[in-house]
C-alpha positions as CSV (number, residue, x, y, z in Angstrom):
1,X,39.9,38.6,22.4
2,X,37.1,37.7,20.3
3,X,36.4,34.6,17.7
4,X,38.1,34.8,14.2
5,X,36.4,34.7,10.6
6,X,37.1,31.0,10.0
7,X,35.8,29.9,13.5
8,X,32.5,32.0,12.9
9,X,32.2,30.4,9.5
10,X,32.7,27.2,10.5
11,X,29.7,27.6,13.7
12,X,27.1,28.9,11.1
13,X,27.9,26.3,8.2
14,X,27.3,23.6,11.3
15,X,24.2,25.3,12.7
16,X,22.8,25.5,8.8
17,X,23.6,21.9,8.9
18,X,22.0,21.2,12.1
19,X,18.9,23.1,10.7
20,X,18.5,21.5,7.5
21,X,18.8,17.8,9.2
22,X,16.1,18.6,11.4
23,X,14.1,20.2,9.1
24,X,14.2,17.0,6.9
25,X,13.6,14.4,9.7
26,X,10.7,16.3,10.1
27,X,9.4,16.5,6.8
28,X,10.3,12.1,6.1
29,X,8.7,11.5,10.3
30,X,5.4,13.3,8.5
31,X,5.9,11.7,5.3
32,X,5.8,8.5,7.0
33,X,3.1,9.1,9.7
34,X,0.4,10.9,7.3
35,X,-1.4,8.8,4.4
36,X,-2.0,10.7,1.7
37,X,-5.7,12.0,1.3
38,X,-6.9,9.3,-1.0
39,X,-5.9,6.8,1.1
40,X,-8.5,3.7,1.3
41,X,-8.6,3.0,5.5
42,X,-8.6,-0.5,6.2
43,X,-9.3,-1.3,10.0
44,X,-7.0,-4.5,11.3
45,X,-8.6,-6.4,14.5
46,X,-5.6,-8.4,16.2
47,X,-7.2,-11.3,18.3
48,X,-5.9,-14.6,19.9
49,X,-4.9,-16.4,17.4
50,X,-6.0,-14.7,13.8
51,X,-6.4,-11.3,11.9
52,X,-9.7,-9.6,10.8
53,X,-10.1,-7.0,7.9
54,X,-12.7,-4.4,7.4
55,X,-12.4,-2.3,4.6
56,X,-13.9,1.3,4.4
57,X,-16.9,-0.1,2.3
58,X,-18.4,-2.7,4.9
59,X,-16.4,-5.9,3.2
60,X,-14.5,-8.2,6.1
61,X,-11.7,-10.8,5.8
62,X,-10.5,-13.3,7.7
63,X,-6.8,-14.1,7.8
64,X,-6.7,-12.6,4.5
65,X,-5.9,-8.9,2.9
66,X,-7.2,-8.8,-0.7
67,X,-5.7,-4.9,-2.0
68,X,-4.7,-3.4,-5.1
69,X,-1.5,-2.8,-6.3
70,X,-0.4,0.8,-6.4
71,X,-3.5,2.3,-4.0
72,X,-2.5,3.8,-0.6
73,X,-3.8,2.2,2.1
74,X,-4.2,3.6,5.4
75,X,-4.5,0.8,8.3
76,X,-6.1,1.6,12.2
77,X,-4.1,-1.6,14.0
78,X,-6.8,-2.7,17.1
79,X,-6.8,-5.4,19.5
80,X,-9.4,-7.3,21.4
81,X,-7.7,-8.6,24.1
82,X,-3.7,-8.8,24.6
83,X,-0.5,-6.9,22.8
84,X,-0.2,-7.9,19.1
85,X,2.2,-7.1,16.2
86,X,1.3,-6.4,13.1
87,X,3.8,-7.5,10.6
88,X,4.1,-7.7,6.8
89,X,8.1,-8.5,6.2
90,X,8.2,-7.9,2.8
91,X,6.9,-4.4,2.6
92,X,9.2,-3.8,6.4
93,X,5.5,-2.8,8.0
94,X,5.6,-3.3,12.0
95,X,2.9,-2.0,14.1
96,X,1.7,-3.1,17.6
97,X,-1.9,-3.3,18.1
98,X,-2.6,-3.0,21.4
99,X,-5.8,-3.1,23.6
100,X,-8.1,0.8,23.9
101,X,-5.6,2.3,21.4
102,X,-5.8,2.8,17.5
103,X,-2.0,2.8,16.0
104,X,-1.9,3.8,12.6
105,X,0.6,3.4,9.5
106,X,-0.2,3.3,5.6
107,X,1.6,2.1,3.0
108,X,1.5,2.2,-1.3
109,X,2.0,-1.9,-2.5
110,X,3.8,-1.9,-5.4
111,X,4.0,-5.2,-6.4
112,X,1.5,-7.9,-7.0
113,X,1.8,-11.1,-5.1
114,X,1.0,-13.3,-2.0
115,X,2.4,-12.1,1.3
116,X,3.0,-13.5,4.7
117,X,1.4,-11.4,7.2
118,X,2.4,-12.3,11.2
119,X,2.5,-11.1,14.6
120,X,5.9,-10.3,16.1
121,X,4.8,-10.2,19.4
122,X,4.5,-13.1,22.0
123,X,0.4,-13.3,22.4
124,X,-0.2,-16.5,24.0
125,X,0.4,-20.4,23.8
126,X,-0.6,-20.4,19.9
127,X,1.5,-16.9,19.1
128,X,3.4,-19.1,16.5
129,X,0.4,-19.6,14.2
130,X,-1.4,-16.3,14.0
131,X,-0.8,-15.8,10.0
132,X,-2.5,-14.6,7.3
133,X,-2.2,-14.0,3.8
134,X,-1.7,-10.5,1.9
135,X,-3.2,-10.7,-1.5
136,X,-1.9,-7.6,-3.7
137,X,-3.7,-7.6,-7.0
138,X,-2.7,-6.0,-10.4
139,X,-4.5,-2.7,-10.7
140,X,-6.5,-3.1,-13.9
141,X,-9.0,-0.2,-13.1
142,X,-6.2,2.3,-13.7
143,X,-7.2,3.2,-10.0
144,X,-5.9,6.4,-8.3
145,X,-2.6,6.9,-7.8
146,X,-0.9,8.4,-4.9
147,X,-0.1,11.8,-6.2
148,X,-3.7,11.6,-7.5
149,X,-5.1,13.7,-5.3
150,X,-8.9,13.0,-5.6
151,X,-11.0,10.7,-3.1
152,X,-11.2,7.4,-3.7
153,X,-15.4,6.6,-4.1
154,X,-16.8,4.3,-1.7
155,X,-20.3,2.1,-1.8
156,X,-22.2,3.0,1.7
157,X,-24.4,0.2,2.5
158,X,-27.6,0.1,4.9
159,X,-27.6,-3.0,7.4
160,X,-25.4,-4.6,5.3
161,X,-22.1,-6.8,5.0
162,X,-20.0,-8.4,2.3
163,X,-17.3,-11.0,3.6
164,X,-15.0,-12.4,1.6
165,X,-14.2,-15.7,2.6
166,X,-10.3,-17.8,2.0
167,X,-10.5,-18.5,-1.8
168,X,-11.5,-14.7,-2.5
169,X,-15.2,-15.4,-3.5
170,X,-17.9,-12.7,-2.7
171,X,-21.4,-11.6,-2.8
172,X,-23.2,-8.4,-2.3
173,X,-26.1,-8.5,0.7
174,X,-29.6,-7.4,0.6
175,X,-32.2,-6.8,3.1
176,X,-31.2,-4.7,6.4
177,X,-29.5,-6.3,8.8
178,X,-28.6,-9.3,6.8
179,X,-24.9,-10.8,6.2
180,X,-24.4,-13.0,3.4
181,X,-21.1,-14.9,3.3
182,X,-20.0,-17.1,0.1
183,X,-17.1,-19.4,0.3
184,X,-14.8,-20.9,-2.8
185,X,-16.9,-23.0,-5.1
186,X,-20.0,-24.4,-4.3
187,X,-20.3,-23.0,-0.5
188,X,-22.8,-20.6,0.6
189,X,-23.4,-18.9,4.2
190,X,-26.4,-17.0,5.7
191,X,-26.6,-14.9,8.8
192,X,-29.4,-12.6,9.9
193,X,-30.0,-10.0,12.7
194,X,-32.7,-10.9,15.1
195,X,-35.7,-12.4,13.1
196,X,-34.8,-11.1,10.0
197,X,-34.7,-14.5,7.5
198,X,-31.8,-15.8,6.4
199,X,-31.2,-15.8,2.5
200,X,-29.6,-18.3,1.0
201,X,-26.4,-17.7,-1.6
202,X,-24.0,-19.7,-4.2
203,X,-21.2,-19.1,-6.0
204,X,-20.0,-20.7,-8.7
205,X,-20.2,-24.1,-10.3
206,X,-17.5,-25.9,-9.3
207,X,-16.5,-27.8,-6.6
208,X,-15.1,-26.2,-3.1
209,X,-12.1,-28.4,-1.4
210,X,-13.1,-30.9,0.8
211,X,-17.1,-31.1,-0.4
212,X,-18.1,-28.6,1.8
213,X,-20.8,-26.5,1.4
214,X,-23.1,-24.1,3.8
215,X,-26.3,-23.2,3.9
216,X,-29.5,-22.1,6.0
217,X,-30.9,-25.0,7.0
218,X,-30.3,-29.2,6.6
219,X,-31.6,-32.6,8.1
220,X,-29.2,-35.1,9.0
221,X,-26.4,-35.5,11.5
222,X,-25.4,-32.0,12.9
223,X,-22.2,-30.5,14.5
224,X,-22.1,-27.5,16.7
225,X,-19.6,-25.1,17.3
226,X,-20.7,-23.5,21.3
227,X,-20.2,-20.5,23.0
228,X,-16.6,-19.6,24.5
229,X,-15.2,-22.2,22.0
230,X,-12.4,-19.5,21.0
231,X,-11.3,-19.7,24.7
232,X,-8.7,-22.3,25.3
233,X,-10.0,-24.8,27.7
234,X,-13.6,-24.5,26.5
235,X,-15.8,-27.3,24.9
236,X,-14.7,-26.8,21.0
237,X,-17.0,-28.9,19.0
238,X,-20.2,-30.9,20.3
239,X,-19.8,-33.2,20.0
240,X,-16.1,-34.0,19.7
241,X,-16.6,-37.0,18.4
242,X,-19.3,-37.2,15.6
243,X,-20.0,-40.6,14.0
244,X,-22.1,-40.7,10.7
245,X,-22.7,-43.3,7.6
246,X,-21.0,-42.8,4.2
247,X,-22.8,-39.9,2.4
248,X,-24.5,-38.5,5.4
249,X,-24.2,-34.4,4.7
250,X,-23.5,-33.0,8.3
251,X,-24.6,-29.7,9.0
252,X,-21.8,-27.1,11.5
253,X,-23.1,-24.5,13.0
254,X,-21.1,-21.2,14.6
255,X,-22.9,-20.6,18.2
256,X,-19.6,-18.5,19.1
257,X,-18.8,-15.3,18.9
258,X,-15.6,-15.7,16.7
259,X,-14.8,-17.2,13.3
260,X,-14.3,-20.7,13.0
261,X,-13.5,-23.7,10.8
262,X,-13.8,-27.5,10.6
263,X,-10.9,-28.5,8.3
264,X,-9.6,-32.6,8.4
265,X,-5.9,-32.9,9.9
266,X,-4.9,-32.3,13.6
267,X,-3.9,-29.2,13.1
268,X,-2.6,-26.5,9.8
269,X,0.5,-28.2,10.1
270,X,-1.0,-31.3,8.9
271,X,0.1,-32.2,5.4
272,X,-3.3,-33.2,4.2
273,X,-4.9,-31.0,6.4
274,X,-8.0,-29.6,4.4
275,X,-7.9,-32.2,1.5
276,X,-10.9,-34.2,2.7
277,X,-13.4,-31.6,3.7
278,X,-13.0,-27.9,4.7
279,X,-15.8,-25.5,5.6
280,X,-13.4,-22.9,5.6
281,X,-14.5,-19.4,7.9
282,X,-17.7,-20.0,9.6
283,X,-18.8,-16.6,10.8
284,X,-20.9,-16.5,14.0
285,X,-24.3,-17.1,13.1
286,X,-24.2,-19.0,10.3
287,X,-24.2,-22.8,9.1
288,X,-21.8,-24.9,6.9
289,X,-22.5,-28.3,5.3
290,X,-20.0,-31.4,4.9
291,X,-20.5,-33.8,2.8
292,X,-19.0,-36.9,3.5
293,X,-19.9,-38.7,0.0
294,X,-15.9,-38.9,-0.7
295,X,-15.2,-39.4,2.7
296,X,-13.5,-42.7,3.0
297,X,-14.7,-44.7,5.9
298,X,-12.6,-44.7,9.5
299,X,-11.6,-41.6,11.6
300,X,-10.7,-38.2,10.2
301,X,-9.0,-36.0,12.7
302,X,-10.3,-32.5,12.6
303,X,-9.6,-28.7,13.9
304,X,-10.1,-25.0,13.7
305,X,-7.7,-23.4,10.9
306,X,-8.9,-20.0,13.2
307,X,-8.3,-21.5,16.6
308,X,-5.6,-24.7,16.3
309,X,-6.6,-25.9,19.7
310,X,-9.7,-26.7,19.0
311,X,-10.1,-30.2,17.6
312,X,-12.4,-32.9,17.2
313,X,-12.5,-36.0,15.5
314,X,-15.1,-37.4,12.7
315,X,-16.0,-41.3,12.5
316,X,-17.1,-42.9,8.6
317,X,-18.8,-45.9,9.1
């Protein structure tokens, strides 16, 4: 005896169903996993205990996203060494990064503000403090929209790097192979490839937290950052206790491989950590100047805002 009407109705309405829920998961799991084609690619590093940035155009950040409100952005989520998470809460984006692979996700940010950015997955002894910040600024250039269409232009550079340092200050490079880092007020940073000459940079007038300032080359008292400092364990600042005179202007230099900072406190928990003097990001290569005019005399605690472990202490006479 064969099926009735109703019971072959009622098959076909759930096999139409079936077919249409499929056919949409499919359509929102490709919504989700393909940027649009105008999507600017930003390339996020994940590496014990901070976050790099490199946009499309050459610029790099440290422990901070700079982006524009209502652009999509299209992120390739690396790592350099163990598993990592890469989390922004209040836009719900979670990605691991993970060692040889490149995970992808994108994402339109909607509105302007300052965001926590974290890693949600256990990555060592200082998991707890790899933070940054996401800056997403109001898009005055009437910049493309998603359902734009068109490509978004990009500036191609020869040799060259922009960085944009905490504070949000930057500076184009010249000469090939040259990196030119500016930090908030009056701080300025030079690297160079090989034997090329350094060129010194400043930016702005006024005055950068904590008197610090960078540049090329200094006399005085000096403060060096060595090789395999990142590495918990290692020597972190020679030396680690540095003793000067009122006024002296010490000059830090980066002889690692990895971003670094020498900030006042015993660590970014500190409450006046940063107050007295701050180089902010060091990148490898390049020199920073502290000037300990304001510095009151007695011992100032000190560490890396990059690498927390790392400490060091600075003596006022």
């Amino acid at each position: 005896m064969g099926h009735s009407t109703p019971e072959w109705v009622y098959i076909g309405a759930v096999t139409a169903i079936l077919i249409w829920v499929g056919a949409e998961s499919w359509n929102i799991e490709h919504t989700l996993e393909y940027a649009p084609p105008n999507s600017e690619t930003v390339r996020v590093v994940g590496q014990q205990w901070f976050w790099s940035f490199e946009h499309a155009d050459g610029t790099q950040e440290i422990n901070e996203l700079h982006v524009k409100e209502g652009i999509p952005y299209r992120f390739e989520i690396v790592s350099n060494d163990v598993v990592h998470s890469f989390s922004v809460p209040d836009f719900a984006m979670l990605m691991d990064a993970v060692p040889g692979r490149v995970n992808t996700m994108w994402n339109v940010f909607d509105e302007p503000g300052e965001y926590l950015i974290e890693c949600r997955e256990y990555c060592g002894m200082l998991h707890q403090d790899m933070r940054a910040r996401l800056f997403v600024e109001p898009n005055t250039d009437n910049a493309t929209a998603v359902t734009s269409g068109s490509e978004p232009t990009i500036s191609q550079g020869t040799g060259t790097a922009t960085v944009i340092a905490p504070g949000g200050s930057e500076v184009g490079t010249t000469g090939s192979g040259t990196m030119r880092v500016v930090e908030p007020g009056n701080m300025t940073q030079t690297a160079a490839n090989d034997s090329t000459a350094a060129n010194n940079a400043t930016s702005g007038n006024g005055t950068s937290s904590g008197n610090a300032s960078s540049t090329a080359a200094a006399s005085g008292p000096t403060l060096s950052i060595p090789a395999g400092a990142s590495t918990a364990g290692n020597p972190a600042y020679a030396p680690d206790t540095l003793t000067v005179k009122k006024g002296d202007v010490i000059t830090v230099s980066n002889d690692d491989t990895a971003p670094h900072t020498v900030t006042n406190g015993a660590s970014p928990g500190d409450a006046d950590a940063g107050k007295l003097f701050d180089t902010s990001i060091i990148m490898p290569a390049a020199t920073a100047q502290i000037d300990t005019a304001t510095v009151e005399a007695g011992d100032h605690p000190f560490h890396c805002t990059v690498h927390p472990f790392m400490t060091g202490t600075l003596t006022v006479q």
